[in-house]
PDB file of C-alpha atoms in Angstrom:
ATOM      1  CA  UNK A   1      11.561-213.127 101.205  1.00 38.00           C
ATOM      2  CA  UNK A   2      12.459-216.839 102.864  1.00 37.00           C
ATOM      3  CA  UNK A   3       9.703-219.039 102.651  1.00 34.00           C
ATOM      4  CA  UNK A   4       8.335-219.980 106.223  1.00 38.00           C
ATOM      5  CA  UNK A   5      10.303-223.166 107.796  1.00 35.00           C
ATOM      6  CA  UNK A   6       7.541-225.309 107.704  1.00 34.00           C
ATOM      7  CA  UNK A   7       7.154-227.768 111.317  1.00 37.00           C
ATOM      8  CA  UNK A   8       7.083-231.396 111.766  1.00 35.00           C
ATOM      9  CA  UNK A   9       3.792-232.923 111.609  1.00 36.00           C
ATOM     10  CA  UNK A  10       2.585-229.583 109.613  1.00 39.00           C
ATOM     11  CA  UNK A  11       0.458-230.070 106.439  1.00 38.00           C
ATOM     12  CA  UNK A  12       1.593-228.709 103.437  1.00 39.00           C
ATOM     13  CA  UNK A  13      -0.425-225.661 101.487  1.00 44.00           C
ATOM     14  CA  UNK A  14      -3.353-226.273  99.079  1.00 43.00           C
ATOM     15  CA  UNK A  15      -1.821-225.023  96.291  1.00 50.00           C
ATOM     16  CA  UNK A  16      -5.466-224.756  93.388  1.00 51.00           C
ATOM     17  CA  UNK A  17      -3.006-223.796  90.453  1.00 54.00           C
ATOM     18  CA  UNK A  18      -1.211-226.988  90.813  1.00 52.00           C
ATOM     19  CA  UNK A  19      -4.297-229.277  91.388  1.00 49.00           C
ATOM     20  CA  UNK A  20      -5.761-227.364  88.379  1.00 57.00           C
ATOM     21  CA  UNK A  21      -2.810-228.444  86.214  1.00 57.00           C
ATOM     22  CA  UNK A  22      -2.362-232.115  87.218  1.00 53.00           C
ATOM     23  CA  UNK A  23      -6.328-232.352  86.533  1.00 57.00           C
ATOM     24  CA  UNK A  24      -5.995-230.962  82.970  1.00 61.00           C
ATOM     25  CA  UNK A  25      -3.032-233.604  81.636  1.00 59.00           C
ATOM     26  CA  UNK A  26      -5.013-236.285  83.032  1.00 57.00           C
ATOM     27  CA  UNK A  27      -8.187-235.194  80.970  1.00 60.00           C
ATOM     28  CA  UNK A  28      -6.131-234.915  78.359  1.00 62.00           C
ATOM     29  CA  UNK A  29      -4.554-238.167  78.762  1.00 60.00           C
ATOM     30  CA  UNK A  30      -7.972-239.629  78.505  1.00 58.00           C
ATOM     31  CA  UNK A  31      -9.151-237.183  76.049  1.00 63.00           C
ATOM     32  CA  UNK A  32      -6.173-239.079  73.788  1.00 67.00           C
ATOM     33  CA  UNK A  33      -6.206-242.402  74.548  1.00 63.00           C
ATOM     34  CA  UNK A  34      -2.296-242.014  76.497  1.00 60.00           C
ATOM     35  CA  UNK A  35      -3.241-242.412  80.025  1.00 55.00           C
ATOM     36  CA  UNK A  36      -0.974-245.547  81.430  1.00 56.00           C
ATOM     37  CA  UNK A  37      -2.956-248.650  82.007  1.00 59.00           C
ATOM     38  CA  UNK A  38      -2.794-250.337  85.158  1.00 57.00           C
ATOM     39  CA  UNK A  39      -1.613-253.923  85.317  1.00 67.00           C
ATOM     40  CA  UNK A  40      -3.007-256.466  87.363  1.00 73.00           C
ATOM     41  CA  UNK A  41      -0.467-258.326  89.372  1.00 70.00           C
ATOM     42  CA  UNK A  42       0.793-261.254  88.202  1.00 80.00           C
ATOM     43  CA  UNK A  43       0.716-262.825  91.828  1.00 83.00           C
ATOM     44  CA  UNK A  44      -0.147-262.001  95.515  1.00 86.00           C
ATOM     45  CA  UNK A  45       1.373-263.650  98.253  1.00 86.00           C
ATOM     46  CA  UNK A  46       1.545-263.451 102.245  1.00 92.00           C
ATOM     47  CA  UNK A  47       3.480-264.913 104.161  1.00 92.00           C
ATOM     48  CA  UNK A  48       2.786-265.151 107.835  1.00 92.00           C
ATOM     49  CA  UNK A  49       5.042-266.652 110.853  1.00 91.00           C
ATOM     50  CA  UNK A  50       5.776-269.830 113.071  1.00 91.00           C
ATOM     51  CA  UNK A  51       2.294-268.981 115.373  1.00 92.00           C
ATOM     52  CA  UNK A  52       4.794-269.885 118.809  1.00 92.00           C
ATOM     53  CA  UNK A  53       7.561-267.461 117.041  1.00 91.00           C
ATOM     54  CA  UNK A  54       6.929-265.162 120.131  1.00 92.00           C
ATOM     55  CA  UNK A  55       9.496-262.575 119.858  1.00 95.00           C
ATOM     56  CA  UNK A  56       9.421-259.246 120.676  1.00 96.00           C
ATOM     57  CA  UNK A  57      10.339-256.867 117.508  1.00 96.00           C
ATOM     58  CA  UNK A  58      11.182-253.654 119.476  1.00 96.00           C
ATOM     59  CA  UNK A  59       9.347-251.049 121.282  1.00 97.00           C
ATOM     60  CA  UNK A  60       7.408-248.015 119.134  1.00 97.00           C
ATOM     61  CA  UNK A  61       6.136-245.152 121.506  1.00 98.00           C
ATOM     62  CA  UNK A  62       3.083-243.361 119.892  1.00 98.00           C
ATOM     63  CA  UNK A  63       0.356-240.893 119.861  1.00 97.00           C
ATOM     64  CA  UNK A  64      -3.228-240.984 117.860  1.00 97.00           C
ATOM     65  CA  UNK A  65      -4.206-237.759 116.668  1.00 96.00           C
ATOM     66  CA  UNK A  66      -8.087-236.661 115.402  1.00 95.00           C
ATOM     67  CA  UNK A  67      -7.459-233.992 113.152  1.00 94.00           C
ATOM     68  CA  UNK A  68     -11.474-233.303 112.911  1.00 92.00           C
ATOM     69  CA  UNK A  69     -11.889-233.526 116.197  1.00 93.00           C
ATOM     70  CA  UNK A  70      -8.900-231.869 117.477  1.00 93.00           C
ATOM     71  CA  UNK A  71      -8.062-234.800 120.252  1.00 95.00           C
ATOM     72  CA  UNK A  72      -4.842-236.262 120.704  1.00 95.00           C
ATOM     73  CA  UNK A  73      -4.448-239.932 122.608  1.00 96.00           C
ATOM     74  CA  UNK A  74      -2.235-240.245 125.778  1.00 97.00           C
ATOM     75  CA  UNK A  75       1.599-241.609 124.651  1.00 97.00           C
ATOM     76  CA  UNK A  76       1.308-245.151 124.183  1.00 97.00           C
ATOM     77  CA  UNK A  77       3.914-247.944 124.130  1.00 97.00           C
ATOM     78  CA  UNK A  78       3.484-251.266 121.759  1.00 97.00           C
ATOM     79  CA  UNK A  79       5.934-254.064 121.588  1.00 96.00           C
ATOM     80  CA  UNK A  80       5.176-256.161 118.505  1.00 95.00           C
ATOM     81  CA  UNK A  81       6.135-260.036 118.194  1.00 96.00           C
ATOM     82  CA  UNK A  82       6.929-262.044 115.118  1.00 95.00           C
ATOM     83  CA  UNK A  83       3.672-264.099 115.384  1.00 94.00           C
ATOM     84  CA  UNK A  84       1.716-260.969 115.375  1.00 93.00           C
ATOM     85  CA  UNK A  85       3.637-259.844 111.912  1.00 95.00           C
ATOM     86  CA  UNK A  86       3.523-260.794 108.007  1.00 94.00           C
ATOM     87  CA  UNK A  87       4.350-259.972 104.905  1.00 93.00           C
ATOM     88  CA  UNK A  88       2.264-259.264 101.639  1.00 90.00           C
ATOM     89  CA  UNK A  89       4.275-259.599  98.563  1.00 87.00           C
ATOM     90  CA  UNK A  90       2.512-258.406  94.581  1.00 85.00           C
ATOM     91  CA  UNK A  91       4.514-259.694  91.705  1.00 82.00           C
ATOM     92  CA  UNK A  92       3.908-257.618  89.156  1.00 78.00           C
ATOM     93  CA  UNK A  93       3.763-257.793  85.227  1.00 74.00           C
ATOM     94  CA  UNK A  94       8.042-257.705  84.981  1.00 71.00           C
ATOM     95  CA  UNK A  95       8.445-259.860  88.245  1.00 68.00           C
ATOM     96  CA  UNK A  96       9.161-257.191  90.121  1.00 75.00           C
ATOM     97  CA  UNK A  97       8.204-257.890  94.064  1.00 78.00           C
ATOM     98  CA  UNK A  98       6.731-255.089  95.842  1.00 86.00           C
ATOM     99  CA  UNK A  99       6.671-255.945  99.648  1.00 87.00           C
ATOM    100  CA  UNK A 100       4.887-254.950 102.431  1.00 92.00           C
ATOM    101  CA  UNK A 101       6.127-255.755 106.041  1.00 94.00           C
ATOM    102  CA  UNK A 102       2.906-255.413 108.907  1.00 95.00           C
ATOM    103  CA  UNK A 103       3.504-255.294 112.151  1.00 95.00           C
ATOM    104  CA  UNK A 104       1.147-255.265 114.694  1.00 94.00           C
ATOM    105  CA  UNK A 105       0.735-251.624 116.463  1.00 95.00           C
ATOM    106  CA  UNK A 106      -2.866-252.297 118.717  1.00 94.00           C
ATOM    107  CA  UNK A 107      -6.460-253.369 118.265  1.00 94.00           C
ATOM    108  CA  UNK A 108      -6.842-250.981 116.021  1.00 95.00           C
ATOM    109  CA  UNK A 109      -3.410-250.259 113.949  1.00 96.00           C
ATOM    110  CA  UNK A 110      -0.926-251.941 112.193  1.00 95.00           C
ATOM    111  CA  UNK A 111       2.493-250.136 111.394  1.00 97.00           C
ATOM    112  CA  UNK A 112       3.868-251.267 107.547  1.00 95.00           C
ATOM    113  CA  UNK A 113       6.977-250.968 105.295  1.00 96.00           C
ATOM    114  CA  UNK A 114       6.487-250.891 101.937  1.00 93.00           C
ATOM    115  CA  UNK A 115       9.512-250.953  99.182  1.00 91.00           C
ATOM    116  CA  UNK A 116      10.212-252.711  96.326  1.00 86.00           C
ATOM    117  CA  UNK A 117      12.206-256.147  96.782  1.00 77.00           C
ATOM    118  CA  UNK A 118      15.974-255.592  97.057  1.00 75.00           C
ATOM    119  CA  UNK A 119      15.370-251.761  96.292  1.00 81.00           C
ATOM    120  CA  UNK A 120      14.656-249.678  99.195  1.00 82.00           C
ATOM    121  CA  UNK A 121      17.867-246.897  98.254  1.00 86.00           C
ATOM    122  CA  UNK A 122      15.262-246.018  96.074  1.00 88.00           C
ATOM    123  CA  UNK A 123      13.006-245.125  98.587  1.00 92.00           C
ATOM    124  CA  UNK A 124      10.488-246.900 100.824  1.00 93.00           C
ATOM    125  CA  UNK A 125       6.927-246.142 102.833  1.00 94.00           C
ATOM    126  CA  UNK A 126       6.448-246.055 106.697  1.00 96.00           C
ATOM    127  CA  UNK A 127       2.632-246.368 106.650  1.00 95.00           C
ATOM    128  CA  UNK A 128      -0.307-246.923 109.776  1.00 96.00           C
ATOM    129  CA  UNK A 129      -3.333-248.162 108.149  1.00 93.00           C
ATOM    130  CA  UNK A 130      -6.635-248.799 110.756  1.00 93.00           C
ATOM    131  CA  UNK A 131      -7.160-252.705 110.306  1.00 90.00           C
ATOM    132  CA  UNK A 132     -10.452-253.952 108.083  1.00 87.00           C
ATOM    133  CA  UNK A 133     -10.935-250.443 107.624  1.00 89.00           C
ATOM    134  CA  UNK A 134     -10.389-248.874 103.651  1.00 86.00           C
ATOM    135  CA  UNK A 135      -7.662-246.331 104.476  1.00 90.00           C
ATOM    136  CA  UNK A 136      -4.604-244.788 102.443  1.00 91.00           C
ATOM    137  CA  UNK A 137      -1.577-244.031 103.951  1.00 92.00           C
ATOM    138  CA  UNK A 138       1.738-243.283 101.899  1.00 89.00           C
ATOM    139  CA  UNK A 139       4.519-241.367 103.806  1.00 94.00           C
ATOM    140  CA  UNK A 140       7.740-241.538 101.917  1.00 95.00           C
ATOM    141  CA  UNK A 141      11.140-241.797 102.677  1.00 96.00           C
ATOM    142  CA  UNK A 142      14.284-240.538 101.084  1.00 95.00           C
ATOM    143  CA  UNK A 143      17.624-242.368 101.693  1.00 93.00           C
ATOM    144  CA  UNK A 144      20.476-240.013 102.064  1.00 94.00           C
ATOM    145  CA  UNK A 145      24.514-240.814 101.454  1.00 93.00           C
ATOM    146  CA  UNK A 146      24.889-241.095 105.195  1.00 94.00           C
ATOM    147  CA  UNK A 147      22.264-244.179 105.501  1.00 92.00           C
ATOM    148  CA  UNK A 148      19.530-241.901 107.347  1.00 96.00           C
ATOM    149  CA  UNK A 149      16.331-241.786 105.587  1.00 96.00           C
ATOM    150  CA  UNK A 150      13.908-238.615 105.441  1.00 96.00           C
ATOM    151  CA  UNK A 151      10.283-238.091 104.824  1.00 95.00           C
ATOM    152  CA  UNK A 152       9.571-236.657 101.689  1.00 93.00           C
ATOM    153  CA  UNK A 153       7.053-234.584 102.847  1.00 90.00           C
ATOM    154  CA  UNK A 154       6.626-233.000 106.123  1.00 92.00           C
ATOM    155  CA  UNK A 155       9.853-233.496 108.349  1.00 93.00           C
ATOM    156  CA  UNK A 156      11.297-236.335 109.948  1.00 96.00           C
ATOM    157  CA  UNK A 157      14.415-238.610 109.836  1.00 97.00           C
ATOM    158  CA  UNK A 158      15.215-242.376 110.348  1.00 98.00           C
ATOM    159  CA  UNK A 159      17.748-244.777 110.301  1.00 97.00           C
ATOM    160  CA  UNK A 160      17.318-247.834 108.397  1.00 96.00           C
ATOM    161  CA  UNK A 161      19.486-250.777 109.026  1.00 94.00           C
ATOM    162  CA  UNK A 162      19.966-253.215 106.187  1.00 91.00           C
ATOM    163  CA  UNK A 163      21.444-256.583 105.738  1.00 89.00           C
ATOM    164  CA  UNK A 164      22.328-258.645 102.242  1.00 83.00           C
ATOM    165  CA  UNK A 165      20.928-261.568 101.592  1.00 73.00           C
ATOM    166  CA  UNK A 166      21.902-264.182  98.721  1.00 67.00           C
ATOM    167  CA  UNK A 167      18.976-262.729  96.499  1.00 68.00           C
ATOM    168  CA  UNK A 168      18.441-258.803  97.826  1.00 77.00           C
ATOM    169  CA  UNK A 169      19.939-255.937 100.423  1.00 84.00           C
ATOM    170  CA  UNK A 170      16.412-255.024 103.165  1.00 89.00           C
ATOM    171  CA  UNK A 171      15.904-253.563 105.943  1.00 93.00           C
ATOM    172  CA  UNK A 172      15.383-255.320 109.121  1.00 94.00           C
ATOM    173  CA  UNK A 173      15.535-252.741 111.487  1.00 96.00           C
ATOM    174  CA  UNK A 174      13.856-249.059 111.941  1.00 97.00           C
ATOM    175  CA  UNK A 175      15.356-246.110 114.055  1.00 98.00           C
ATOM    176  CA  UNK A 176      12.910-243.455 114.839  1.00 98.00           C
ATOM    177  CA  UNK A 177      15.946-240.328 115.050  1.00 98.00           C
ATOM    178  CA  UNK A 178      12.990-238.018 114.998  1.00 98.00           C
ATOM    179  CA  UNK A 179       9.233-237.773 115.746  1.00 98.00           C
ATOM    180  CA  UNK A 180       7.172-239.314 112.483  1.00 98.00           C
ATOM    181  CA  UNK A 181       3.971-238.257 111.717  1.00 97.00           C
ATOM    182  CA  UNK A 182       2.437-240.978 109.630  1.00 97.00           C
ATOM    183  CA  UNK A 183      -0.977-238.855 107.776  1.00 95.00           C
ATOM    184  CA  UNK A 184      -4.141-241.747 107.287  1.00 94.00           C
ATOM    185  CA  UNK A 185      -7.376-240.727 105.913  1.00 93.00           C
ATOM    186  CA  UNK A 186     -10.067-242.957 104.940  1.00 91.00           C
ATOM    187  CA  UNK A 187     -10.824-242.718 101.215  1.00 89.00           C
ATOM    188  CA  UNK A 188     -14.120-241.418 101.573  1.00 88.00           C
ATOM    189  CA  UNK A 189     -12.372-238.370 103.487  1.00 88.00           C
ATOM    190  CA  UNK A 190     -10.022-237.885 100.689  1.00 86.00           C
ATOM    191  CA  UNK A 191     -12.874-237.782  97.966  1.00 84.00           C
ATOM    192  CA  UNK A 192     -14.611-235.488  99.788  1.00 83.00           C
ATOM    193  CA  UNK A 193     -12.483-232.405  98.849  1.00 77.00           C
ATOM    194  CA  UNK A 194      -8.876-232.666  96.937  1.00 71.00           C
ATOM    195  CA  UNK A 195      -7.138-230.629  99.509  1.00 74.00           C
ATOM    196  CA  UNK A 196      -7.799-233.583 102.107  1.00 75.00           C
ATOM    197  CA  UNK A 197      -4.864-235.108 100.559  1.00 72.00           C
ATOM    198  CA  UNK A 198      -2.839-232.821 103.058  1.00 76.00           C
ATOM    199  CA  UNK A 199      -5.625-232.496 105.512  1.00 86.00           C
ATOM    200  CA  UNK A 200      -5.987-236.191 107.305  1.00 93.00           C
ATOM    201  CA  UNK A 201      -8.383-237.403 108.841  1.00 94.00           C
ATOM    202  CA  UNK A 202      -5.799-239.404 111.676  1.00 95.00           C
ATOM    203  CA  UNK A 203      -1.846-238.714 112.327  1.00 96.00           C
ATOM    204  CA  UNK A 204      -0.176-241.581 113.967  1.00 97.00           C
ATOM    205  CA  UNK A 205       2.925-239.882 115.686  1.00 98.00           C
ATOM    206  CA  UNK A 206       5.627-242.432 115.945  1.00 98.00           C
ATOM    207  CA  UNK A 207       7.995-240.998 119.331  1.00 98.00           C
ATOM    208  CA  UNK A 208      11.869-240.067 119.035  1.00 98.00           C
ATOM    209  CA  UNK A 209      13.905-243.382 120.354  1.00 97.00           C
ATOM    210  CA  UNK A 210      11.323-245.841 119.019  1.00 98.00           C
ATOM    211  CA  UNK A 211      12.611-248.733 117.323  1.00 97.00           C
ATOM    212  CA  UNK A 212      11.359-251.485 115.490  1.00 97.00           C
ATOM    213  CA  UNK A 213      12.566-254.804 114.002  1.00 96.00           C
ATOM    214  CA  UNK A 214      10.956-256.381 110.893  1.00 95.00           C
ATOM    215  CA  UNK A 215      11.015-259.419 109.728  1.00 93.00           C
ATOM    216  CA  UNK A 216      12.271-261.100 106.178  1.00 90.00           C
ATOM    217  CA  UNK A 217      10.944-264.109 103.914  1.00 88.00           C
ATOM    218  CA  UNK A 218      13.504-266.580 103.650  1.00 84.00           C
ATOM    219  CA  UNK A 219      13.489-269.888 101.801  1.00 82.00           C
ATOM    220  CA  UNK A 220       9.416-269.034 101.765  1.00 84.00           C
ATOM    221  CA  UNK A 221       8.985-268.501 105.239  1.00 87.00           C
ATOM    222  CA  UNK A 222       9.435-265.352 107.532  1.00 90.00           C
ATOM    223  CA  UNK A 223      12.437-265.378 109.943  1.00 89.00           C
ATOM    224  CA  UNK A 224      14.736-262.665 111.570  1.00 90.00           C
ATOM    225  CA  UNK A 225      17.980-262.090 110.056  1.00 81.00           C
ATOM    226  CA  UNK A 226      20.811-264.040 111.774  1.00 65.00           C
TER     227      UNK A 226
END
């Protein structure tokens, strides 16, 4: 029988069996002394813009979902500038850079790109965390041969454009080529009950035709390409 095409913006299935398993090899990583150790960062940096830099970074059409309460916002329309935006970068252990671009969304949401520095074929995160609030977001996308980028779970497609610098190959510019429905839940939400983890609290759905333009640290401070 074919399984059921699942929608965009859909949650995936609970599936116990699964959660069950992943639960027991962690015990028993602890149980034996093997589970990985986190590493502090070696270094966190942010690096913020030229406060007059006001430039407009695109246009991203979106909707605010309550998944508990079953609302959904009228479409809205935000045009972030470069003084509104920065960029967080943790050095790890290795030196490896992980970067996070944030871009200002409303009084209430910023949109962010996460990858790690000069590595983003291998994947990077469109994310919408609430500001000062303690949320986790982490929707992940897949680049394909032809460029486009999809989500890794749930459906949806983008285009990221790219440019090489002397030190790295990032993106600079998003294409929305579908709808994007970014899942955010407060942590207390997802502690709650482990099937929350595909049950959010909040879907920010990022509109077909919305593009957005982020900005790059170079020589220490963050510019626009070219």
């Amino acid at each position: 029988m074919k399984s059921k095409a699942m929608k965009s913006g859909e949650p995936l299935p609970f599936d116990p069996k699964q959660y069950f398993k992943v639960m027991l090899k962690m015990w028993w990583l602890r149980l034996t002394g093997k589970m990985p150790k986190v590493q502090p960062p070696k270094e966190t940096r942010t690096i913020t813009a030229d406060p007059e830099s006001n430039i407009a970074l695109g246009t991203i059409r979106y909707k605010v979902l309550d998944c508990i309460e079953g609302t959904e916002s009228e479409v809205k329309e935000s045009t972030p500038h470069l003084n509104q935006a920065y960029v967080t970068q943790i050095v790890g252990q290795d030196d490896g850079i992980t970067q996070t671009s944030h871009l200002f969304l409303d009084e209430t949401w910023d949109l962010n790109l996460s990858y790690g520095a000069g590595e983003y074929k291998s994947g990077f995160a469109v994310n919408a965390i609430r500001r000062g609030c303690h949320d986790f977001c982490w929707e992940w996308f897949c680049v394909q041969p032809n460029g486009e980028a999809v989500k890794l779970q749930e459906q949806g497609k983008v285009r990221p454009k790219t440019v090489r610098t002397f030190e790295n190959e990032d993106i600079v510019e998003i294409e929305f080529l579908t709808d994007i429905s970014i899942r955010t839940s407060s942590f207390e939400h997802l502690a709650q009950n482990p099937a929350n983890t595909q049950r959010p609290e909040r879907r920010i759905v990022v509109l077909q035709g919305s593009s957005v333009v982020f900005p790059l640290v170079i020589d220490g401070e963050l510019r626009l390409s070219g």
